[in-house]
Amino acid sequence: MSMKITRYEFIARAVDPIAHHEENLGNMSVFMRKRMMLPNGTVQRVPYVTGDSIRHKAREAAVYATLDAAGLLSDPQLTEGALRLLFAGGMVTGKGDASVINLDSFRELINLFPPLALFGGCVDNRPLPGQLIVDEGNLVCEETIHTAPSWVSEWLTANGVQLQTHRRLLEEVTRVRMDPTLSPEKVKLLSGDQQISVNRRLSASGKAHDDGDAKDAEREKSSMMPRSFERIIQGSLFWCGIEARTYSPLEADAFDYTVGCLLNNFTVGGKCATGHGKLRFVAGNRIHFAPSSGTLEGMGTDLAGNTGTTFRAHVKEHAEQLRSWLGRVVA
């Protein structure tokens, strides 16, 4: 059994604006930022996507890929413990808790569910680390380019991409949740008693406004709620890296397939239900590390063709055992 270290580095384009927030200031959501020292020694706070978010998306991609390979998506029958283990790595609980597996059982499950070796999980009273390292999603801009791999700068030059400051890639937008009771047409849908109640409140609100009564105006105000948030503009570029230590052809193929599934439907951040978060792979490299030297290969064809064949065949072969495992109370 020999260890192989494989690293994928890639550039992804924001097909949608990216909303990924660290805090709220009143009704304003502030984009996630980190402190970074620039080449001239100054320090700025620069927008980024957390490695936790990208790692979780990779975990989800691996779980769905494995369940699909085993034919379990149509009738999964997972226990709560299995669901927590697969999608969140499980949890450390009290002694004798049936939702936690022991070390031997975890090793058996890894054979049935290979991505668990990459992402790790909780056994007995402790978490077991995985074999995966995920970078933060770095915005490609003037402030961050000095930390990017050299091939990223070369790709930007070859494709005529002009670097911008992070401020030009960040925008503030406002959305409003409307109050349907402010629409006379929609108020007609209410029952008679409810129409009277709404009209009485609207009249009281208008009177409070005319009288300058702040207390009554606050009490009778509508539920219309404006809110603002920062987002990275559509079309912006991010660079990221995912690295894994693998100890068998099966683990290596599972890792390659996981990266392929992640990049096939890559989303990050929040507000995905309202046109945010979609990223599209545009360029990348695969690096094999060795103690003395490494080889750099183009990534374009490496995630196509027969990639995933060994992994999917293995999972399919053990599908019934996997179904039995995931359906037990002890998961």
Coordinates of C-alpha atoms in Angstrom, one line a residue:
M1 CA 0.0 0.0 0.0
S2 CA 1.6 3.2 -1.1
M3 CA 0.5 6.8 -0.5
K4 CA -0.2 9.1 -3.4
I5 CA -0.8 12.8 -3.0
T6 CA -2.9 14.4 -5.7
R7 CA -3.9 18.1 -5.9
Y8 CA -6.4 19.7 -8.2
E9 CA -6.1 23.5 -8.6
F10 CA -8.8 25.2 -10.7
I11 CA -10.4 28.5 -11.7
A12 CA -14.1 28.8 -11.6
R13 CA -16.3 31.6 -12.9
A14 CA -19.3 33.0 -11.0
V15 CA -22.2 32.2 -13.4
D16 CA -24.5 33.8 -10.8
P17 CA -23.6 36.5 -8.2
I18 CA -22.1 35.0 -5.0
A19 CA -23.7 35.7 -1.6
H20 CA -21.6 34.4 1.3
H21 CA -22.0 36.4 4.4
E22 CA -20.2 36.7 7.8
E23 CA -22.5 38.9 9.8
N24 CA -25.5 41.2 9.8
L25 CA -25.4 44.9 10.6
G26 CA -29.0 45.8 11.1
N27 CA -30.7 44.7 7.9
M28 CA -27.4 44.7 6.0
S29 CA -25.6 41.4 5.4
V30 CA -21.8 41.7 5.1
F31 CA -19.8 39.5 2.7
M32 CA -17.3 37.1 4.2
R33 CA -13.8 38.7 4.4
K34 CA -10.3 37.8 5.6
R35 CA -7.3 40.0 6.4
M36 CA -4.5 39.8 3.8
M37 CA -1.1 41.4 3.7
L38 CA -0.4 42.8 0.2
P39 CA 3.1 42.8 -1.4
N40 CA 3.7 46.4 -0.3
G41 CA 3.1 45.5 3.3
T42 CA -0.3 47.0 3.7
V43 CA -3.2 45.0 5.1
Q44 CA -6.7 44.8 3.6
R45 CA -9.8 42.8 4.3
V46 CA -10.6 40.8 1.1
P47 CA -13.7 38.9 0.2
Y48 CA -13.4 35.1 -0.1
V49 CA -15.4 31.8 0.2
T50 CA -14.6 29.6 3.2
G51 CA -12.9 26.3 2.8
D52 CA -15.5 24.8 5.1
S53 CA -18.2 25.7 2.5
I54 CA -16.3 24.2 -0.4
R55 CA -15.4 21.1 1.6
H56 CA -19.0 20.6 2.5
K57 CA -20.1 20.9 -1.1
A58 CA -17.4 18.3 -2.0
R59 CA -18.8 16.0 0.7
E60 CA -22.3 16.3 -0.6
A61 CA -21.1 15.6 -4.2
A62 CA -19.3 12.4 -2.9
V63 CA -22.3 11.2 -0.9
Y64 CA -24.8 11.7 -3.8
A65 CA -22.4 10.1 -6.3
T66 CA -22.0 7.0 -4.0
L67 CA -25.7 6.6 -3.3
D68 CA -26.3 7.0 -7.1
A69 CA -23.7 4.3 -7.9
A70 CA -25.3 1.9 -5.4
G71 CA -28.8 2.6 -6.8
L72 CA -29.9 4.0 -3.4
L73 CA -31.3 7.4 -4.4
S74 CA -34.6 6.0 -5.5
D75 CA -35.2 4.3 -2.1
P76 CA -32.4 5.3 0.3
Q77 CA -33.9 4.3 3.7
L78 CA -31.1 6.0 5.6
T79 CA -31.3 6.2 9.4
E80 CA -30.8 9.6 11.1
G81 CA -27.4 8.5 12.3
A82 CA -26.4 7.5 8.7
L83 CA -27.7 10.8 7.3
R84 CA -25.6 12.7 9.9
L85 CA -22.5 10.6 9.3
L86 CA -22.6 10.9 5.5
F87 CA -23.5 14.6 5.2
A88 CA -21.9 16.0 8.3
G89 CA -19.3 13.5 9.5
G90 CA -21.4 12.3 12.4
M91 CA -21.1 13.7 15.9
V92 CA -19.4 12.8 19.2
T93 CA -22.1 11.8 21.7
G94 CA -22.4 10.1 25.1
K95 CA -21.3 6.6 26.0
G96 CA -23.4 3.9 24.5
D97 CA -25.2 6.2 22.1
A98 CA -26.5 4.1 19.2
S99 CA -25.9 6.7 16.6
V100 CA -22.1 6.4 16.9
I101 CA -20.2 3.5 15.4
N102 CA -17.0 2.0 16.7
L103 CA -13.6 2.0 14.9
D104 CA -13.9 -1.5 13.5
S105 CA -17.3 -0.7 12.1
F106 CA -16.1 2.5 10.6
R107 CA -13.3 0.7 8.8
E108 CA -15.8 -1.8 7.4
L109 CA -18.0 1.1 6.2
I110 CA -15.1 2.8 4.5
N111 CA -14.7 -0.3 2.3
L112 CA -18.4 0.0 1.3
F113 CA -18.4 3.8 1.2
P114 CA -14.9 4.9 0.0
P115 CA -15.4 8.7 0.3
L116 CA -15.6 8.4 4.1
A117 CA -11.8 7.7 4.1
L118 CA -11.3 11.1 2.4
F119 CA -13.6 13.1 4.6
G120 CA -13.4 11.3 7.9
G121 CA -16.1 11.0 10.5
C122 CA -16.9 10.4 14.2
V123 CA -16.3 7.1 15.9
D124 CA -17.0 6.3 19.6
N125 CA -15.9 9.3 21.5
R126 CA -13.6 11.0 19.0
P127 CA -13.6 12.4 15.4
L128 CA -11.3 10.7 12.9
P129 CA -9.6 13.1 10.4
G130 CA -9.9 12.5 6.7
Q131 CA -7.3 12.6 4.0
L132 CA -8.6 15.7 2.2
I133 CA -7.3 19.3 2.2
V134 CA -9.5 22.0 0.7
D135 CA -8.3 25.5 0.1
E136 CA -10.4 28.6 0.6
G137 CA -12.1 30.0 -2.5
N138 CA -10.0 33.1 -3.3
L139 CA -11.4 35.9 -5.4
V140 CA -9.1 36.6 -8.4
C141 CA -8.3 40.3 -8.0
E142 CA -5.4 42.7 -7.7
E143 CA -5.1 42.1 -3.9
T144 CA -4.9 38.3 -4.1
I145 CA -3.1 37.5 -7.3
H146 CA 0.3 37.4 -5.6
T147 CA -0.8 34.4 -3.6
A148 CA -2.2 32.5 -6.6
P149 CA -0.3 29.6 -8.3
S150 CA 1.8 30.9 -11.2
W151 CA -0.4 29.1 -13.8
V152 CA -3.4 31.2 -12.7
S153 CA -1.5 34.4 -13.7
E154 CA -0.4 32.8 -17.0
W155 CA -4.0 31.8 -17.8
L156 CA -5.2 35.4 -17.1
T157 CA -2.5 36.8 -19.4
A158 CA -3.2 34.2 -22.2
N159 CA -6.9 35.0 -22.0
G160 CA -6.6 38.8 -21.8
V161 CA -8.3 39.0 -18.4
Q162 CA -7.6 42.4 -16.8
L163 CA -7.3 42.3 -13.0
Q164 CA -9.7 44.5 -10.9
T165 CA -9.6 45.5 -7.3
H166 CA -11.9 43.6 -5.0
R167 CA -14.0 46.7 -4.5
R168 CA -15.0 46.7 -8.2
L169 CA -16.1 43.1 -7.9
L170 CA -18.3 43.7 -4.9
E171 CA -21.7 45.3 -5.0
E172 CA -24.6 46.1 -2.6
V173 CA -28.1 45.2 -3.5
T174 CA -31.5 45.7 -1.8
R175 CA -34.5 43.4 -1.8
V176 CA -37.9 44.0 -0.2
R177 CA -40.4 41.5 1.2
M178 CA -43.7 43.0 0.4
D179 CA -46.7 43.1 2.7
P180 CA -49.8 41.7 0.8
T181 CA -52.1 43.6 3.0
L182 CA -50.9 46.9 1.4
S183 CA -52.5 45.8 -1.9
P184 CA -56.3 46.5 -2.0
E185 CA -56.7 43.8 -4.7
K186 CA -55.2 41.1 -2.4
V187 CA -57.1 42.4 0.7
K188 CA -60.3 41.5 -1.2
L189 CA -59.2 37.8 -0.9
L190 CA -59.7 38.0 2.9
S191 CA -62.9 37.2 4.8
G192 CA -65.1 40.1 5.8
D193 CA -63.9 40.2 9.3
Q194 CA -60.3 40.1 8.3
Q195 CA -60.8 42.9 5.7
I196 CA -62.3 45.1 8.5
S197 CA -59.3 44.3 10.7
V198 CA -56.7 45.1 8.0
N199 CA -58.5 48.3 7.0
R200 CA -58.7 49.4 10.6
R201 CA -55.0 48.8 11.1
L202 CA -54.1 50.7 7.9
S203 CA -56.3 53.6 9.0
A204 CA -54.6 53.7 12.4
S205 CA -51.2 53.6 10.8
G206 CA -52.1 56.6 8.6
K207 CA -53.5 58.5 11.5
A208 CA -50.3 57.9 13.6
H209 CA -48.2 59.2 10.7
D210 CA -50.4 62.3 10.4
D211 CA -50.2 62.9 14.2
G212 CA -46.5 62.2 14.4
D213 CA -47.1 59.5 17.0
A214 CA -44.0 57.3 16.7
K215 CA -45.3 54.8 19.2
D216 CA -48.6 54.1 17.4
A217 CA -46.8 54.2 14.0
E218 CA -44.4 51.5 15.2
R219 CA -47.3 49.4 16.6
E220 CA -49.4 49.6 13.4
K221 CA -46.6 49.4 10.8
S222 CA -46.8 46.9 8.0
S223 CA -44.7 43.8 7.6
M224 CA -42.9 45.1 4.5
M225 CA -39.2 44.5 5.1
P226 CA -36.4 46.0 3.0
R227 CA -33.0 44.3 3.4
S228 CA -29.6 44.8 1.8
F229 CA -26.6 42.5 1.2
E230 CA -23.2 42.5 -0.4
R231 CA -22.4 40.0 -3.1
I232 CA -19.6 39.3 -5.6
I233 CA -20.7 40.3 -9.1
Q234 CA -21.6 37.9 -11.8
G235 CA -18.7 36.8 -14.0
S236 CA -16.0 37.2 -11.3
L237 CA -13.3 34.5 -11.0
F238 CA -12.2 32.4 -8.0
W239 CA -9.3 30.0 -7.7
C240 CA -9.2 27.1 -5.3
G241 CA -7.4 23.8 -4.6
I242 CA -8.4 20.4 -3.4
E243 CA -5.7 17.9 -2.3
A244 CA -6.0 14.3 -1.1
R245 CA -3.7 11.5 0.2
T246 CA -4.8 8.2 -1.2
Y247 CA -3.6 4.7 -0.4
S248 CA -5.2 2.6 -3.1
P249 CA -6.4 2.8 -6.7
L250 CA -10.0 2.8 -5.3
E251 CA -9.4 5.8 -3.1
A252 CA -7.6 7.7 -5.9
D253 CA -10.5 7.0 -8.3
A254 CA -13.1 8.0 -5.6
F255 CA -11.2 11.3 -5.1
D256 CA -11.0 12.0 -8.8
Y257 CA -14.7 11.3 -9.2
T258 CA -15.6 13.4 -6.3
V259 CA -13.8 16.4 -7.7
G260 CA -15.5 15.8 -11.1
C261 CA -18.9 15.6 -9.5
L262 CA -18.3 18.8 -7.5
L263 CA -17.2 20.8 -10.5
N264 CA -20.1 19.5 -12.6
N265 CA -22.6 21.3 -10.3
F266 CA -20.6 23.7 -8.2
T267 CA -22.5 26.1 -5.9
V268 CA -21.3 28.0 -2.8
G269 CA -22.8 30.4 -0.3
G270 CA -26.4 31.3 0.3
K271 CA -29.5 32.5 -1.6
C272 CA -29.1 29.7 -4.1
A273 CA -32.9 29.6 -4.4
T274 CA -32.9 33.2 -5.7
G275 CA -30.2 33.2 -8.4
H276 CA -27.0 33.1 -6.5
G277 CA -24.0 30.8 -5.9
K278 CA -23.5 28.9 -9.2
L279 CA -19.8 28.5 -10.3
R280 CA -18.5 27.0 -13.5
F281 CA -15.1 25.4 -14.0
V282 CA -13.0 27.2 -16.6
A283 CA -9.4 26.0 -16.2
G284 CA -7.3 23.8 -13.9
N285 CA -4.3 21.6 -13.3
R286 CA -3.7 18.3 -11.6
I287 CA -0.4 17.8 -9.7
H288 CA 1.0 14.5 -8.4
F289 CA 3.4 15.1 -5.6
A290 CA 6.4 12.8 -4.9
P291 CA 9.2 13.1 -2.4
S292 CA 11.7 14.1 -5.2
S293 CA 9.6 15.6 -8.0
G294 CA 6.1 15.9 -9.4
T295 CA 4.4 15.9 -12.7
L296 CA 1.9 18.5 -13.9
E297 CA -0.8 17.4 -16.2
G298 CA -3.6 19.2 -17.9
M299 CA -6.9 18.7 -16.1
G300 CA -9.2 19.0 -19.1
T301 CA -9.4 15.2 -20.0
D302 CA -8.5 13.7 -16.6
L303 CA -12.0 13.9 -15.2
A304 CA -13.7 12.4 -18.2
G305 CA -13.5 9.1 -20.0
N306 CA -13.1 6.2 -17.6
T307 CA -12.7 8.2 -14.4
G308 CA -15.0 6.8 -11.7
T309 CA -15.2 3.3 -13.4
T310 CA -13.4 1.5 -10.6
F311 CA -15.2 3.5 -7.9
R312 CA -18.7 2.9 -9.3
A313 CA -18.1 -0.7 -10.0
H314 CA -16.9 -1.3 -6.4
V315 CA -19.9 0.5 -4.9
K316 CA -22.3 -1.4 -7.2
E317 CA -20.8 -4.7 -6.2
H318 CA -21.3 -4.0 -2.6
A319 CA -24.6 -2.2 -3.0
E320 CA -26.7 -4.7 -0.9
Q321 CA -24.1 -4.6 2.0
L322 CA -24.1 -0.8 1.8
R323 CA -27.9 -0.7 1.9
S324 CA -27.9 -3.0 4.9
W325 CA -25.3 -0.8 6.7
L326 CA -27.2 2.4 6.1
G327 CA -30.5 1.0 7.2
R328 CA -29.3 -0.2 10.6
V329 CA -30.1 1.6 13.8
V330 CA -26.3 1.7 14.6
A331 CA -25.1 4.1 11.8

